[in-house]
Coordinates of N, CA and C in Angstrom, one line a residue:
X5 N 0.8 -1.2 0.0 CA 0.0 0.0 0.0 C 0.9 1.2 0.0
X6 N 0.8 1.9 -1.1 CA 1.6 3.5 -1.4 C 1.6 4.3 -0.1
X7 N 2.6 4.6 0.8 CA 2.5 5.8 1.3 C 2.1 5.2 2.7
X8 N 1.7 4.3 3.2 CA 1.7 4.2 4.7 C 2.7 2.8 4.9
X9 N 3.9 2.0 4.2 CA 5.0 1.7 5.2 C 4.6 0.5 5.2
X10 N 3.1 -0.1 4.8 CA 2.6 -1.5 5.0 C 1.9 -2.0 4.0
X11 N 2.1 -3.4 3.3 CA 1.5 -4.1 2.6 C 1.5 -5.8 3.1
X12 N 0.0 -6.2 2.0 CA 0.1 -7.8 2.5 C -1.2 -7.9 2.1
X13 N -1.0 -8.9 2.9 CA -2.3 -10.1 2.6 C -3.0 -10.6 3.7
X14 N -3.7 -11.3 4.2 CA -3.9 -12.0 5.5 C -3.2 -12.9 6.0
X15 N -2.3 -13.6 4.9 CA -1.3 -14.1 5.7 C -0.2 -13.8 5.8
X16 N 0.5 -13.0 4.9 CA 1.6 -11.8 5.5 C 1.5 -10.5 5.5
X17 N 1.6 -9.7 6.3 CA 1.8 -8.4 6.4 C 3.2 -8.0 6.5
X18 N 3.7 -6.7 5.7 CA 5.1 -6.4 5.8 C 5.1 -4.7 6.7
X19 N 5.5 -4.3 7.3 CA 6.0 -2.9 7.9 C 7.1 -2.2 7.7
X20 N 7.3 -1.2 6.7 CA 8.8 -0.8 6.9 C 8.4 0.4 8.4
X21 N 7.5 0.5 8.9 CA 7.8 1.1 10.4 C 7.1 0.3 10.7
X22 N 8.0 1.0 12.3 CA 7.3 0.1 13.5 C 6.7 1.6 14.5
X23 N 6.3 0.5 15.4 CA 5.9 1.6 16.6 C 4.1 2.0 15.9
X24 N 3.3 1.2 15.0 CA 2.3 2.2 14.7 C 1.2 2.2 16.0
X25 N 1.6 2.8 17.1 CA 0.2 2.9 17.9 C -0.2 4.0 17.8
X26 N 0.0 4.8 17.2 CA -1.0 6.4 16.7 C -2.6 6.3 17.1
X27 N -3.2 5.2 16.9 CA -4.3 5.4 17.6 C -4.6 5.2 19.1
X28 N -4.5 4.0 19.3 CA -4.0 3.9 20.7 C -3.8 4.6 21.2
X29 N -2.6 5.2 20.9 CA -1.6 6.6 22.1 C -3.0 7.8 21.8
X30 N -3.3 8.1 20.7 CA -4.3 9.0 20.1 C -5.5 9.0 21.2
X31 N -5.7 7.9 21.1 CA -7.4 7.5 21.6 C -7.4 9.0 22.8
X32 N -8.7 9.2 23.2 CA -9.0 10.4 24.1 C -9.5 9.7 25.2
X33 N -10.7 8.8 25.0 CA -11.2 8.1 25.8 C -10.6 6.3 26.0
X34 N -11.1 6.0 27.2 CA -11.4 4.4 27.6 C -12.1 3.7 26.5
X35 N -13.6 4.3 26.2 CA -14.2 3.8 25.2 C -13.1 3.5 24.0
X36 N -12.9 4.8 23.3 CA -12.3 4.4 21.6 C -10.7 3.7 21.9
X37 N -10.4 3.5 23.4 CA -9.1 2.8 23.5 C -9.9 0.9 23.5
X38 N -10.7 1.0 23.6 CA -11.4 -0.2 23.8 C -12.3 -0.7 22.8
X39 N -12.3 -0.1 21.9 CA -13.0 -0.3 20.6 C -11.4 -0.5 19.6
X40 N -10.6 0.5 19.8 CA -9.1 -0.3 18.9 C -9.3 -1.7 18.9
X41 N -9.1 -2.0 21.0 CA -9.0 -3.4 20.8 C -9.6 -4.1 20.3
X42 N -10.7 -3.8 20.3 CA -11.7 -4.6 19.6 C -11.6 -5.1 18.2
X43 N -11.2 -4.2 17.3 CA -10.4 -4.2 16.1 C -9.3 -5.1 15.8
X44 N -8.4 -4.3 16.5 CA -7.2 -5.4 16.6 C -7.7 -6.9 16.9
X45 N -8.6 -7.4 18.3 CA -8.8 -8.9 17.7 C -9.6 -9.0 16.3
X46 N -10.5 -8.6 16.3 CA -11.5 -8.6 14.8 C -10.3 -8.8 13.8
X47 N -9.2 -8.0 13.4 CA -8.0 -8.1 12.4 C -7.2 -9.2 12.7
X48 N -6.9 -10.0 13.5 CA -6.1 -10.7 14.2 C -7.0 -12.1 13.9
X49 N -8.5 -12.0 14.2 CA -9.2 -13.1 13.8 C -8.6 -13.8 12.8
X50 N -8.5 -12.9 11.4 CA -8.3 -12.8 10.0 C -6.7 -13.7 9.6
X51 N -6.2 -12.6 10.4 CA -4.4 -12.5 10.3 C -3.7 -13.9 10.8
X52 N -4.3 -14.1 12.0 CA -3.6 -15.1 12.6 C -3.0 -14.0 13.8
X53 N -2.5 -15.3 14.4 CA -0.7 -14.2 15.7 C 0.0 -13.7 15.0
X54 N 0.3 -12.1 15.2 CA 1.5 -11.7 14.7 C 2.2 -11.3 15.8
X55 N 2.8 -10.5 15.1 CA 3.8 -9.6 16.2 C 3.0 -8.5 16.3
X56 N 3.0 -7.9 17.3 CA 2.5 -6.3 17.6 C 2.2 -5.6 16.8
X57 N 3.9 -5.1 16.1 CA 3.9 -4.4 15.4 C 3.3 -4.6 13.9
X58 N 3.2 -5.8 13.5 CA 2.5 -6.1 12.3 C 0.9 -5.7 12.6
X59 N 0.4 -6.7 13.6 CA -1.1 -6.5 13.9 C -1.5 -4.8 14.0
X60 N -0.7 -4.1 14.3 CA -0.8 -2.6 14.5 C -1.0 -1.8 12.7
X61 N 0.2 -2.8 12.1 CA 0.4 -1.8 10.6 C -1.2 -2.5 10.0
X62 N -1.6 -3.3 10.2 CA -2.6 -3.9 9.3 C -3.9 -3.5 9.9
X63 N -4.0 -3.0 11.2 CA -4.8 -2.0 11.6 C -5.0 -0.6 11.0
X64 N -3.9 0.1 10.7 CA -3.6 1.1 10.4 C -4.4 1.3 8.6
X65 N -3.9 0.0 8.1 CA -3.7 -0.2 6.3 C -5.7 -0.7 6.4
X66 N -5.8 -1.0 7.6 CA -7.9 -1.4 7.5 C -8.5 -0.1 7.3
X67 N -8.0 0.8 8.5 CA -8.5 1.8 9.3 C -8.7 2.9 8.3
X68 N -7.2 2.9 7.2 CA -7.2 4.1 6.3 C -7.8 3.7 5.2
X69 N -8.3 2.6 5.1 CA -9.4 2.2 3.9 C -10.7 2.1 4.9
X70 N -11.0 2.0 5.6 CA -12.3 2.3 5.9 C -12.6 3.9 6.0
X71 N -11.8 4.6 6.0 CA -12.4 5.8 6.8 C -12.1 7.1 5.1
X72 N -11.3 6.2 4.3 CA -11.6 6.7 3.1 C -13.3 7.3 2.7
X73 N -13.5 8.8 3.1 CA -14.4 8.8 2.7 C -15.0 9.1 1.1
X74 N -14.0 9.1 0.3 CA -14.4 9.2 -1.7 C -14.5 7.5 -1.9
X75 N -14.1 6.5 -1.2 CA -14.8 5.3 -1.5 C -15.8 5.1 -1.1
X76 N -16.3 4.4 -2.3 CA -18.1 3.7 -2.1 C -17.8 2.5 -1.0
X77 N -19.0 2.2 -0.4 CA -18.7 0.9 0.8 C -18.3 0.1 -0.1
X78 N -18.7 -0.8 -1.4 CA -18.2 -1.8 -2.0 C -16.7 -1.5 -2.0
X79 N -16.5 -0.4 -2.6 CA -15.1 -0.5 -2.6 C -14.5 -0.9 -1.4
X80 N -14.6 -0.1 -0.6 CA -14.0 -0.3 0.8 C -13.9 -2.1 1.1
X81 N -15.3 -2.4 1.3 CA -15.2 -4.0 1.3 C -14.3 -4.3 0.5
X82 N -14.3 -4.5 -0.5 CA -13.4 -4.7 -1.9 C -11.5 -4.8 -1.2
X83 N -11.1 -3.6 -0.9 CA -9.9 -3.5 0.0 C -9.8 -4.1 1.5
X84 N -10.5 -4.2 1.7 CA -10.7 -5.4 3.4 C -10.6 -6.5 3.1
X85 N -11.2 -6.8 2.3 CA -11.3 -8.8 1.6 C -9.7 -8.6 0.9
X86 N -8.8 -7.7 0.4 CA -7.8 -7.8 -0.2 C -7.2 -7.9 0.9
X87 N -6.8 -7.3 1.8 CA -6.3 -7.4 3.1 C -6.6 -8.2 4.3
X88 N -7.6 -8.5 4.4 CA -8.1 -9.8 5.1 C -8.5 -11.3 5.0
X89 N -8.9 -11.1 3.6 CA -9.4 -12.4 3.0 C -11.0 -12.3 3.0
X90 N -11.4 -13.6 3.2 CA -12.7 -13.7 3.4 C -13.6 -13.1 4.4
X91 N -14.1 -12.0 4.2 CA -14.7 -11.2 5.1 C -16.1 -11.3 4.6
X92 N -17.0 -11.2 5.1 CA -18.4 -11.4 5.0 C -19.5 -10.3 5.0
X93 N -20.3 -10.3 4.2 CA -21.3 -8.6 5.0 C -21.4 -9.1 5.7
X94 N -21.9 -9.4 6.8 CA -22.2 -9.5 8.2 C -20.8 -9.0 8.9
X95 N -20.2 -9.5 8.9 CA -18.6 -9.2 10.0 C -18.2 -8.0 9.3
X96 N -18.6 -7.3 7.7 CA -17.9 -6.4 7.2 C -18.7 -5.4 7.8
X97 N -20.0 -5.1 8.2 CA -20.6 -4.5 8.9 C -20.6 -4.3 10.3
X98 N -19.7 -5.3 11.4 CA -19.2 -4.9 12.6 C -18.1 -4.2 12.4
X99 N -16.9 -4.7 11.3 CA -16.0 -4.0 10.9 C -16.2 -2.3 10.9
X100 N -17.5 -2.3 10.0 CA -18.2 -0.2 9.8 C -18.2 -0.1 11.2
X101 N -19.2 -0.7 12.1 CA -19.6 -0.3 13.1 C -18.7 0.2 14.0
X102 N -17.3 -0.7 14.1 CA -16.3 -0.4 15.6 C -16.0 0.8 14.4
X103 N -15.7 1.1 13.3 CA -15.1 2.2 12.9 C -15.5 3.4 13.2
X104 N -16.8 3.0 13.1 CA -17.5 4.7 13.2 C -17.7 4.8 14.6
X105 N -17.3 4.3 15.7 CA -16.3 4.2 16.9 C -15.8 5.4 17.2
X106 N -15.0 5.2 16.2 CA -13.5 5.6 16.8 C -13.6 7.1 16.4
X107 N -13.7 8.0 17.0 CA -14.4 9.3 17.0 C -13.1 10.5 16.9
X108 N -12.1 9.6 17.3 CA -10.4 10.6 17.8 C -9.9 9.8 16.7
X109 N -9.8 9.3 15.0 CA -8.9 8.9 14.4 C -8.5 9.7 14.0

């Protein structure tokens, strides 16, 4: 992915940075620190165990395609299932939901 440091697939993700807790650290409240995690397992479901720093870039590479607001939802789905794999409307729809969460991205 151009420009944010991370690409892959669901079963590899690459980082040329580390350290991405920008949201996390970001978060304002308990809630949207608790809705990350929420994500993070939801992404991790997908991914498998990684390392931190991976689970974090592949959060980052979700987050900036979901929150693309000139993509249509299809699309957006479209880039989740690239990055995730098999993602489902149903789960792609909790996926919207924790997003539109996170109120401090």
């Amino acid at each position: 992915r151009e420009g944010t440091g991370c690409h892959g697939n669901r079963s590899s993700f690459h980082c040329g940075r580390v350290g991405l807790q920008w949201a996390l650290l970001s978060s304002k409240t308990r809630e949207t620190k608790g809705v990350f995690e929420v994500i993070l397992s939801f992404i991790q479901s997908y991914i498998g165990e990684q390392p931190r720093d991976i689970l974090l870039g592949a959060a980052d590479e979700v987050l900036i395609s979901m929150k693309q607001s000139s993509a249509s939802k299809a699309e957006r789905a479209d880039e989740i299932k690239e990055l995730l794999g098999d993602v489902t409307e149903d789960r792609f729809a909790v996926l919207e939901s924790l997003v539109d969460k996170l109120t401090d991205y």
